[in-house]
């Protein structure tokens, strides 16, 4: 072989070797990265090449896969009672990806999770088509329906939790949307997506998890907890040293109560909670100071940015840098205090559970067509308050329902505790107030539930908006659904 030919042969051999190295690098090292690349459309086509597994509520599938036999997509996702369950399931769209459980549990639902490898291999060997797994939720369908119908056409949200386990029994946000309206890839699906995202009422916002509100007077329970835990008071009948009106620290601004007729001056903690006295709990918060108030709020879950249910909610906030006047307002759920409905349901749940705060969760079980892949293990987030303090807070909440602003939440044959809230917001508090109610109920058979409801626009008249009138009946309906009352 002459020299020029030898050089060409060596050069071609180097090219072949480089090609082999590159192929092995792409197939071996970069395969996962390319497979998971968001621009890899084959993932979308594969997701709808066979039926997805289902999301289960109360033993029944609330999802299905409809055969369309298109050029690229063989199936399209559909939902039962889509708007009611959208805050739980999210969407799964051929054009617009997926969200919430449809996204977070996609490995199970699509059948691509590594834990389904044996099942998929067996199906391939026996000639069966690929099949996704199912995701079993903790949602109670009766409670979900009660919350959804209770909120109706109003903006708002409702969350119900089993205090003993943390299982989320209801998760509702209104107005809602039908995920089936844009699950395909047609022009109509694109228009529905565009219209929903442009809607000023934000139907695709999950208000139960992804929106924070000033919690208003519902937060006074956290302030009462801080007072008991720090030894400021020993009993719910301890009298407070509170003027009416109360002048905010280092200011000339008076903090007033809803009415001059309320017996808030030097009121006991019980009377002050029954009448929701701003002066009493604002002064308690200022006296305790921002650090003790923040420490107590954080024990209930505030300022925790790593909470997953598995959908991650936005962080509920108790501020770190308020001055004494600001702390007084923070302590009655105004100023810079912000909470999701989930967070306030967690507060009610911890109080009902003798101070123990359980990790909220939405997925009870993952399973293949034949086997259980995983079962949820209950997890304690922490001890929000001592059992002794929790019992005092229960006494305060039960008194509110029996004697105070929460009478519309009474349920025959059940022990019910609650707290109303009417939260001001907007520039100079010019916006219509938010109506809150948080509560718990315990049945004679041992069943328990903790609930938080917020209504954004329950009335066009400010003086007609109150948590007791608007939110409490919704919470009552949810509690009755869980207790079968």
Short mmCIF file of C-alpha atoms in Angstrom, two decimals:
data_model
loop_
_atom_site.label_atom_id
_atom_site.label_comp_id
_atom_site.label_asym_id
_atom_site.label_seq_id
_atom_site.Cartn_x
_atom_site.Cartn_y
_atom_site.Cartn_z
CA UNK A 1 0.00 0.00 0.00
CA UNK A 2 1.46 3.30 -1.05
CA UNK A 3 1.73 6.21 1.32
CA UNK A 4 -1.23 8.40 0.06
CA UNK A 5 -3.64 5.46 0.16
CA UNK A 6 -2.43 4.54 3.65
CA UNK A 7 -3.08 8.11 4.84
CA UNK A 8 -6.61 8.09 3.40
CA UNK A 9 -7.30 4.71 5.03
CA UNK A 10 -6.08 5.94 8.42
CA UNK A 11 -8.17 9.11 8.09
CA UNK A 12 -11.30 7.06 7.25
CA UNK A 13 -10.59 4.76 10.20
CA UNK A 14 -10.36 7.78 12.53
CA UNK A 15 -13.70 9.05 11.19
CA UNK A 16 -15.31 5.67 11.79
CA UNK A 17 -13.90 5.52 15.32
CA UNK A 18 -15.08 9.09 16.02
CA UNK A 19 -18.52 8.19 14.75
CA UNK A 20 -18.63 5.11 16.97
CA UNK A 21 -17.53 7.11 20.00
CA UNK A 22 -20.14 9.77 19.27
CA UNK A 23 -22.92 7.21 18.79
CA UNK A 24 -22.06 5.45 22.04
CA UNK A 25 -21.81 8.79 23.85
CA UNK A 26 -25.24 9.88 22.65
CA UNK A 27 -26.88 6.50 23.19
CA UNK A 28 -25.20 5.69 26.47
CA UNK A 29 -24.33 8.89 28.30
CA UNK A 30 -26.73 11.46 26.86
CA UNK A 31 -29.70 9.17 26.21
CA UNK A 32 -31.65 10.22 29.32
CA UNK A 33 -30.98 13.92 28.74
CA UNK A 34 -32.17 13.73 25.13
CA UNK A 35 -35.18 11.62 26.10
CA UNK A 36 -36.22 14.17 28.74
CA UNK A 37 -35.51 17.22 26.62
CA UNK A 38 -38.65 19.40 26.58
CA UNK A 39 -38.22 19.88 22.82
CA UNK A 40 -38.36 16.14 22.18
CA UNK A 41 -41.85 15.79 20.70
CA UNK A 42 -41.62 12.00 20.75
CA UNK A 43 -42.32 12.17 24.50
CA UNK A 44 -45.67 13.84 23.79
CA UNK A 45 -46.56 11.33 21.14
CA UNK A 46 -45.55 8.41 23.36
CA UNK A 47 -47.63 9.78 26.27
CA UNK A 48 -50.78 9.45 24.15
CA UNK A 49 -49.83 6.33 22.18
CA UNK A 50 -51.72 4.10 24.63
CA UNK A 51 -54.21 4.60 27.48
CA UNK A 52 -52.87 6.45 30.51
CA UNK A 53 -53.58 5.12 33.97
CA UNK A 54 -56.32 6.76 36.00
CA UNK A 55 -56.60 9.08 38.97
CA UNK A 56 -58.90 7.50 41.55
CA UNK A 57 -61.29 9.26 43.96
CA UNK A 58 -63.46 7.29 46.35
CA UNK A 59 -62.69 4.05 44.54
CA UNK A 60 -63.80 5.43 41.15
CA UNK A 61 -61.74 6.68 38.22
CA UNK A 62 -62.27 10.38 37.52
CA UNK A 63 -60.13 10.22 34.36
CA UNK A 64 -60.15 8.19 31.17
CA UNK A 65 -58.34 7.95 27.84
CA UNK A 66 -60.48 8.37 24.74
CA UNK A 67 -59.28 6.74 21.51
CA UNK A 68 -58.90 9.27 18.70
CA UNK A 69 -56.54 7.31 16.39
CA UNK A 70 -54.96 10.42 14.96
CA UNK A 71 -51.79 10.65 12.90
CA UNK A 72 -49.57 11.41 15.88
CA UNK A 73 -51.82 10.86 18.90
CA UNK A 74 -53.82 7.69 19.48
CA UNK A 75 -55.56 8.78 22.71
CA UNK A 76 -56.77 11.95 24.38
CA UNK A 77 -57.26 12.53 28.09
CA UNK A 78 -60.73 13.21 29.53
CA UNK A 79 -62.11 13.81 33.03
CA UNK A 80 -65.30 13.17 34.99
CA UNK A 81 -66.54 16.36 36.69
CA UNK A 82 -63.44 18.10 35.35
CA UNK A 83 -64.03 21.56 36.87
CA UNK A 84 -64.71 20.10 40.33
CA UNK A 85 -61.55 17.99 40.36
CA UNK A 86 -59.23 20.26 38.32
CA UNK A 87 -57.43 21.62 41.44
CA UNK A 88 -56.54 18.01 42.26
CA UNK A 89 -55.80 16.45 38.86
CA UNK A 90 -54.54 19.42 36.89
CA UNK A 91 -54.54 18.95 33.11
CA UNK A 92 -52.84 16.66 30.62
CA UNK A 93 -52.82 18.16 27.14
CA UNK A 94 -51.38 17.10 23.80
CA UNK A 95 -50.48 20.74 23.17
CA UNK A 96 -49.87 22.30 26.59
CA UNK A 97 -48.00 19.66 28.62
CA UNK A 98 -49.51 18.75 32.03
CA UNK A 99 -49.86 20.07 35.57
CA UNK A 100 -50.38 18.97 39.17
CA UNK A 101 -51.02 15.23 39.66
CA UNK A 102 -51.17 14.63 35.91
CA UNK A 103 -47.62 16.07 35.74
CA UNK A 104 -46.13 14.96 39.04
CA UNK A 105 -47.42 11.39 38.70
CA UNK A 106 -46.80 11.17 34.96
CA UNK A 107 -44.30 8.33 35.36
CA UNK A 108 -46.93 6.11 36.95
CA UNK A 109 -49.82 7.27 34.77
CA UNK A 110 -47.84 6.90 31.54
CA UNK A 111 -46.32 3.57 32.56
CA UNK A 112 -42.75 4.87 32.21
CA UNK A 113 -41.85 4.78 35.91
CA UNK A 114 -38.91 2.45 36.58
CA UNK A 115 -41.00 0.66 39.22
CA UNK A 116 -43.26 -0.56 36.39
CA UNK A 117 -40.35 -2.09 34.43
CA UNK A 118 -41.12 -5.70 35.40
CA UNK A 119 -44.81 -5.27 34.61
CA UNK A 120 -44.05 -3.65 31.24
CA UNK A 121 -41.52 -6.33 30.35
CA UNK A 122 -43.98 -9.10 31.20
CA UNK A 123 -46.70 -7.43 29.10
CA UNK A 124 -44.28 -7.10 26.17
CA UNK A 125 -43.35 -10.80 26.36
CA UNK A 126 -47.01 -11.84 26.51
CA UNK A 127 -48.07 -9.47 23.74
CA UNK A 128 -50.18 -7.19 25.90
CA UNK A 129 -50.23 -3.47 25.11
CA UNK A 130 -48.43 -1.09 27.44
CA UNK A 131 -50.61 0.15 30.28
CA UNK A 132 -50.16 3.02 32.73
CA UNK A 133 -50.61 2.71 36.47
CA UNK A 134 -53.23 4.34 38.70
CA UNK A 135 -52.90 7.04 41.34
CA UNK A 136 -55.28 6.72 44.30
CA UNK A 137 -56.03 10.04 46.01
CA UNK A 138 -57.19 10.82 49.54
CA UNK A 139 -60.10 12.97 48.31
CA UNK A 140 -63.53 12.29 49.81
CA UNK A 141 -65.96 12.75 46.86
CA UNK A 142 -68.83 13.89 49.10
CA UNK A 143 -66.67 16.53 50.77
CA UNK A 144 -65.28 17.68 47.42
CA UNK A 145 -68.79 18.07 46.00
CA UNK A 146 -70.03 19.91 49.10
CA UNK A 147 -67.18 22.41 48.88
CA UNK A 148 -67.54 22.90 45.12
CA UNK A 149 -71.29 23.41 45.25
CA UNK A 150 -71.02 25.57 48.36
CA UNK A 151 -68.64 28.00 46.69
CA UNK A 152 -70.73 27.99 43.52
CA UNK A 153 -70.06 30.96 41.26
CA UNK A 154 -68.04 32.86 43.86
CA UNK A 155 -64.28 33.23 43.83
CA UNK A 156 -62.70 31.30 46.64
CA UNK A 157 -61.25 28.05 47.86
CA UNK A 158 -61.82 25.31 50.41
CA UNK A 159 -59.51 22.69 51.90
CA UNK A 160 -60.42 19.82 54.24
CA UNK A 161 -57.88 17.67 56.09
CA UNK A 162 -58.07 14.64 58.37
CA UNK A 163 -56.26 16.04 61.45
CA UNK A 164 -55.06 12.60 62.58
CA UNK A 165 -53.28 11.65 59.35
CA UNK A 166 -52.89 14.77 57.20
CA UNK A 167 -54.94 13.23 54.37
CA UNK A 168 -56.47 15.97 52.19
CA UNK A 169 -60.18 15.20 51.92
CA UNK A 170 -61.25 18.16 49.77
CA UNK A 171 -59.34 20.63 47.60
CA UNK A 172 -61.53 23.10 45.71
CA UNK A 173 -60.87 26.35 43.87
CA UNK A 174 -63.45 28.51 42.11
CA UNK A 175 -63.99 29.63 39.45
CA UNK A 176 -62.53 26.52 37.89
CA UNK A 177 -62.00 25.16 34.38
CA UNK A 178 -62.61 22.01 32.38
CA UNK A 179 -59.22 20.42 31.58
CA UNK A 180 -60.92 18.48 28.79
CA UNK A 181 -61.53 21.71 26.86
CA UNK A 182 -57.88 21.88 25.77
CA UNK A 183 -56.62 18.30 26.16
CA UNK A 184 -56.31 17.80 22.38
CA UNK A 185 -54.31 19.52 19.66
CA UNK A 186 -57.01 21.20 17.55
CA UNK A 187 -57.59 24.90 16.94
CA UNK A 188 -60.53 24.71 19.37
CA UNK A 189 -58.20 23.42 22.09
CA UNK A 190 -55.77 26.27 21.45
CA UNK A 191 -58.57 28.83 21.63
CA UNK A 192 -59.88 27.38 24.90
CA UNK A 193 -56.37 27.56 26.39
CA UNK A 194 -55.90 31.17 25.27
CA UNK A 195 -59.31 32.23 26.56
CA UNK A 196 -58.80 30.59 29.96
CA UNK A 197 -55.40 32.22 30.45
CA UNK A 198 -56.78 35.62 29.44
CA UNK A 199 -59.80 35.39 31.76
CA UNK A 200 -59.48 38.12 34.44
CA UNK A 201 -61.15 35.80 36.98
CA UNK A 202 -58.15 33.45 36.70
CA UNK A 203 -60.00 30.12 36.58
CA UNK A 204 -56.73 28.21 36.15
CA UNK A 205 -55.29 29.59 39.39
CA UNK A 206 -55.42 26.97 42.14
CA UNK A 207 -56.53 29.29 44.93
CA UNK A 208 -56.44 26.50 47.52
CA UNK A 209 -52.67 26.03 47.12
CA UNK A 210 -51.25 28.75 44.91
CA UNK A 211 -52.82 31.95 46.28
CA UNK A 212 -52.22 33.66 49.60
CA UNK A 213 -54.63 35.95 51.41
CA UNK A 214 -54.54 38.00 54.58
CA UNK A 215 -56.07 35.46 57.00
CA UNK A 216 -57.80 38.12 59.08
CA UNK A 217 -59.20 37.13 62.44
CA UNK A 218 -58.65 33.40 61.87
CA UNK A 219 -55.00 34.15 62.70
CA UNK A 220 -55.99 35.21 66.23
CA UNK A 221 -55.84 31.52 67.15
CA UNK A 222 -52.12 31.53 66.32
CA UNK A 223 -51.74 34.63 68.51
CA UNK A 224 -53.62 32.93 71.34
CA UNK A 225 -51.36 29.90 70.92
CA UNK A 226 -48.26 32.10 71.21
CA UNK A 227 -49.68 33.72 74.36
CA UNK A 228 -50.29 30.36 76.06
CA UNK A 229 -47.03 28.78 74.90
CA UNK A 230 -45.00 31.75 76.18
CA UNK A 231 -46.78 31.82 79.55
CA UNK A 232 -48.47 35.19 79.08
CA UNK A 233 -51.82 33.64 80.03
CA UNK A 234 -52.78 30.40 81.76
CA UNK A 235 -56.51 30.14 81.13
CA UNK A 236 -59.02 31.18 78.50
CA UNK A 237 -60.82 33.05 81.28
CA UNK A 238 -57.79 35.20 82.14
CA UNK A 239 -58.65 38.87 81.79
CA UNK A 240 -56.49 40.96 79.50
CA UNK A 241 -55.29 44.47 80.19
CA UNK A 242 -56.61 45.98 76.97
CA UNK A 243 -57.94 49.49 76.33
CA UNK A 244 -60.61 50.09 73.72
CA UNK A 245 -59.58 51.55 71.36
CA UNK A 246 -55.97 50.45 71.48
CA UNK A 247 -53.28 52.83 70.17
CA UNK A 248 -50.72 50.99 68.05
CA UNK A 249 -47.18 51.16 69.55
CA UNK A 250 -45.12 54.26 68.70
CA UNK A 251 -48.00 55.74 66.67
CA UNK A 252 -51.12 57.79 67.15
CA UNK A 253 -53.18 55.28 65.16
CA UNK A 254 -56.10 53.68 66.95
CA UNK A 255 -56.87 50.03 66.39
CA UNK A 256 -60.60 49.61 66.71
CA UNK A 257 -63.03 46.71 66.85
CA UNK A 258 -65.86 45.99 64.45
CA UNK A 259 -68.39 47.67 66.73
CA UNK A 260 -68.28 50.03 69.69
CA UNK A 261 -70.81 47.77 71.41
CA UNK A 262 -68.46 44.79 71.64
CA UNK A 263 -67.24 44.06 75.22
CA UNK A 264 -63.54 44.12 74.29
CA UNK A 265 -62.11 46.43 76.94
CA UNK A 266 -60.06 44.27 79.36
CA UNK A 267 -61.95 41.23 77.96
CA UNK A 268 -60.99 37.66 78.78
CA UNK A 269 -59.36 35.63 76.03
CA UNK A 270 -62.61 33.67 75.60
CA UNK A 271 -64.84 36.73 75.26
CA UNK A 272 -62.27 38.38 72.99
CA UNK A 273 -62.30 35.33 70.69
CA UNK A 274 -66.10 35.07 70.73
CA UNK A 275 -66.39 38.71 69.63
CA UNK A 276 -63.17 38.64 67.58
CA UNK A 277 -61.69 41.65 69.37
CA UNK A 278 -58.94 43.25 67.29
CA UNK A 279 -57.71 45.33 70.23
CA UNK A 280 -57.09 42.34 72.51
CA UNK A 281 -55.21 40.14 70.08
CA UNK A 282 -53.38 43.02 68.41
CA UNK A 283 -52.02 44.10 71.79
CA UNK A 284 -51.09 40.53 72.73
CA UNK A 285 -49.08 40.20 69.52
CA UNK A 286 -47.31 43.51 70.08
CA UNK A 287 -46.53 42.59 73.70
CA UNK A 288 -45.08 39.22 72.70
CA UNK A 289 -43.04 40.78 69.89
CA UNK A 290 -42.35 39.72 66.31
CA UNK A 291 -39.83 37.00 67.14
CA UNK A 292 -42.11 35.00 69.45
CA UNK A 293 -45.05 35.50 67.10
CA UNK A 294 -43.03 34.34 64.10
CA UNK A 295 -41.68 31.32 65.98
CA UNK A 296 -45.21 30.21 66.81
CA UNK A 297 -46.51 30.81 63.29
CA UNK A 298 -43.66 28.75 61.85
CA UNK A 299 -44.57 25.82 64.11
CA UNK A 300 -47.95 25.79 62.35
CA UNK A 301 -46.25 25.79 58.91
CA UNK A 302 -45.78 29.45 58.00
CA UNK A 303 -42.56 30.41 56.14
CA UNK A 304 -42.06 26.77 55.04
CA UNK A 305 -41.10 26.85 51.37
CA UNK A 306 -40.48 23.11 51.07
CA UNK A 307 -43.94 21.72 51.78
CA UNK A 308 -45.14 19.28 49.09
CA UNK A 309 -48.51 17.53 49.07
CA UNK A 310 -47.08 16.50 46.43
CA UNK A 311 -48.18 19.68 44.63
CA UNK A 312 -46.06 22.45 46.13
CA UNK A 313 -48.15 25.32 47.55
CA UNK A 314 -46.91 28.88 47.66
CA UNK A 315 -45.35 29.84 50.97
CA UNK A 316 -47.58 31.28 53.67
CA UNK A 317 -45.82 34.20 55.32
CA UNK A 318 -45.50 35.68 58.77
CA UNK A 319 -43.13 38.64 58.35
CA UNK A 320 -39.70 38.85 59.96
CA UNK A 321 -39.08 42.59 60.06
CA UNK A 322 -42.27 44.34 61.17
CA UNK A 323 -42.10 47.17 63.70
CA UNK A 324 -44.22 46.87 66.88
CA UNK A 325 -47.24 48.52 65.24
CA UNK A 326 -46.89 46.22 62.25
CA UNK A 327 -46.59 43.18 64.53
CA UNK A 328 -49.85 44.14 66.23
CA UNK A 329 -51.57 44.14 62.83
CA UNK A 330 -49.73 40.99 61.70
CA UNK A 331 -51.10 39.27 64.82
CA UNK A 332 -54.71 39.81 63.76
CA UNK A 333 -54.03 38.51 60.24
CA UNK A 334 -53.57 41.84 58.52
CA UNK A 335 -50.56 43.93 57.43
CA UNK A 336 -48.00 41.53 55.89
CA UNK A 337 -49.36 38.19 57.13
CA UNK A 338 -50.40 35.97 54.21
CA UNK A 339 -51.79 32.43 54.16
CA UNK A 340 -53.09 29.86 51.73
CA UNK A 341 -56.36 28.08 52.53
CA UNK A 342 -54.25 24.93 52.95
CA UNK A 343 -52.19 26.68 55.64
CA UNK A 344 -55.21 27.72 57.68
CA UNK A 345 -56.64 24.21 57.39
CA UNK A 346 -53.32 22.99 58.80
CA UNK A 347 -53.70 25.35 61.78
CA UNK A 348 -57.20 24.00 62.49
CA UNK A 349 -55.97 20.41 62.04
CA UNK A 350 -53.07 20.82 64.47
CA UNK A 351 -55.37 22.31 67.11
CA UNK A 352 -57.89 19.49 66.66
CA UNK A 353 -55.10 16.90 66.85
CA UNK A 354 -53.95 18.05 70.30
CA UNK A 355 -51.15 20.15 68.87
CA UNK A 356 -49.59 17.59 66.52
CA UNK A 357 -49.25 18.84 62.94
CA UNK A 358 -49.28 16.07 60.33
CA UNK A 359 -47.83 16.40 56.83
CA UNK A 360 -50.73 17.06 54.40
CA UNK A 361 -50.84 14.61 51.50
CA UNK A 362 -53.00 14.00 48.46
CA UNK A 363 -51.81 10.62 47.15
CA UNK A 364 -52.68 7.52 49.16
CA UNK A 365 -51.41 4.85 46.80
CA UNK A 366 -49.70 4.21 43.47
CA UNK A 367 -50.43 0.93 41.72
CA UNK A 368 -50.00 -0.99 38.49
CA UNK A 369 -52.77 -2.98 36.84
CA UNK A 370 -52.08 -5.87 39.21
CA UNK A 371 -49.86 -4.70 42.08
CA UNK A 372 -49.54 -1.92 44.66
CA UNK A 373 -46.36 0.02 43.96
CA UNK A 374 -46.38 2.31 46.99
CA UNK A 375 -48.54 3.25 49.97
CA UNK A 376 -48.29 6.62 51.71
CA UNK A 377 -46.65 6.64 55.12
CA UNK A 378 -48.00 9.26 57.51
CA UNK A 379 -45.46 11.83 58.64
CA UNK A 380 -45.51 14.29 61.54
CA UNK A 381 -44.33 17.77 60.59
CA UNK A 382 -43.95 18.81 64.21
CA UNK A 383 -45.63 19.73 67.48
CA UNK A 384 -47.25 23.10 66.84
CA UNK A 385 -48.36 23.54 70.47
CA UNK A 386 -48.46 21.42 73.60
CA UNK A 387 -51.53 19.23 74.18
CA UNK A 388 -52.51 21.51 77.08
CA UNK A 389 -52.43 24.60 74.85
CA UNK A 390 -54.30 22.74 72.10
CA UNK A 391 -57.11 21.95 74.51
CA UNK A 392 -57.39 25.62 75.46
CA UNK A 393 -57.54 26.59 71.79
CA UNK A 394 -60.22 23.95 71.24
CA UNK A 395 -62.24 25.51 74.06
CA UNK A 396 -61.90 28.93 72.39
CA UNK A 397 -62.96 27.59 68.98
CA UNK A 398 -65.90 25.63 70.38
CA UNK A 399 -67.07 28.71 72.26
CA UNK A 400 -66.98 30.73 69.02
CA UNK A 401 -69.39 28.23 67.44
CA UNK A 402 -71.64 27.98 70.49
CA UNK A 403 -71.65 31.61 71.63
CA UNK A 404 -69.80 33.79 69.13
CA UNK A 405 -69.53 34.60 65.44
CA UNK A 406 -69.46 30.99 64.20
CA UNK A 407 -72.95 29.80 65.15
CA UNK A 408 -73.83 28.89 61.55
CA UNK A 409 -71.31 26.03 61.72
CA UNK A 410 -73.11 24.09 64.44
CA UNK A 411 -73.75 20.41 63.63
CA UNK A 412 -76.11 18.30 65.71
CA UNK A 413 -74.37 15.30 67.20
CA UNK A 414 -70.85 16.60 66.57
CA UNK A 415 -68.31 18.71 68.43
CA UNK A 416 -67.49 21.72 66.27
CA UNK A 417 -64.91 24.44 66.83
CA UNK A 418 -64.36 27.36 64.50
CA UNK A 419 -63.11 30.87 63.93
CA UNK A 420 -64.43 33.50 61.56
CA UNK A 421 -62.34 36.06 59.74
CA UNK A 422 -63.03 39.13 57.64
CA UNK A 423 -59.76 40.21 56.05
CA UNK A 424 -59.24 43.71 54.72
CA UNK A 425 -57.01 44.18 51.69
CA UNK A 426 -56.12 46.52 48.86
CA UNK A 427 -54.78 50.06 48.91
CA UNK A 428 -55.97 51.65 52.16
CA UNK A 429 -58.14 48.53 52.62
CA UNK A 430 -60.35 49.70 49.75
CA UNK A 431 -60.94 46.20 48.33
CA UNK A 432 -63.95 44.14 49.30
CA UNK A 433 -62.97 42.06 52.37
CA UNK A 434 -62.24 38.35 52.15
CA UNK A 435 -64.55 36.14 54.21
CA UNK A 436 -62.81 33.30 56.10
CA UNK A 437 -63.88 30.40 58.25
CA UNK A 438 -61.60 27.72 59.70
CA UNK A 439 -62.95 24.89 61.79
CA UNK A 440 -62.84 21.30 62.89
CA UNK A 441 -65.53 18.76 63.66
CA UNK A 442 -65.42 15.48 65.60
CA UNK A 443 -68.13 12.85 65.30
CA UNK A 444 -69.19 10.32 67.88
CA UNK A 445 -67.75 7.50 65.74
CA UNK A 446 -64.25 8.99 65.85
CA UNK A 447 -64.35 10.69 62.45
CA UNK A 448 -62.58 14.06 62.32
CA UNK A 449 -62.09 16.82 59.79
CA UNK A 450 -60.46 20.25 59.73
CA UNK A 451 -61.59 22.82 57.16
CA UNK A 452 -60.59 26.25 55.88
CA UNK A 453 -62.77 28.26 53.49
CA UNK A 454 -62.12 31.67 51.95
CA UNK A 455 -64.60 33.61 49.81
CA UNK A 456 -63.15 36.49 47.80
CA UNK A 457 -66.25 38.22 46.49
CA UNK A 458 -69.22 37.03 48.47
CA UNK A 459 -71.10 40.32 48.30
CA UNK A 460 -70.97 43.69 46.64
CA UNK A 461 -71.73 45.45 49.92
CA UNK A 462 -68.91 45.64 52.46
CA UNK A 463 -71.25 45.50 55.45
CA UNK A 464 -72.72 42.21 54.19
CA UNK A 465 -69.36 40.41 54.08
CA UNK A 466 -68.40 38.24 57.05
CA UNK A 467 -66.80 34.86 57.53
CA UNK A 468 -69.66 33.71 59.74
CA UNK A 469 -72.30 34.50 57.13
CA UNK A 470 -70.53 33.48 53.91
CA UNK A 471 -67.79 30.95 54.65
CA UNK A 472 -69.13 29.13 57.73
CA UNK A 473 -72.09 27.48 55.93
CA UNK A 474 -69.71 26.11 53.29
CA UNK A 475 -67.39 24.71 55.95
CA UNK A 476 -70.38 23.19 57.72
CA UNK A 477 -71.50 21.40 54.55
CA UNK A 478 -68.00 19.96 54.06
CA UNK A 479 -67.80 18.81 57.69
CA UNK A 480 -71.23 17.20 57.44
CA UNK A 481 -70.18 15.37 54.29
CA UNK A 482 -67.15 13.86 56.04
CA UNK A 483 -69.05 12.99 59.22
CA UNK A 484 -72.11 11.78 57.31
CA UNK A 485 -74.31 14.10 59.38
#
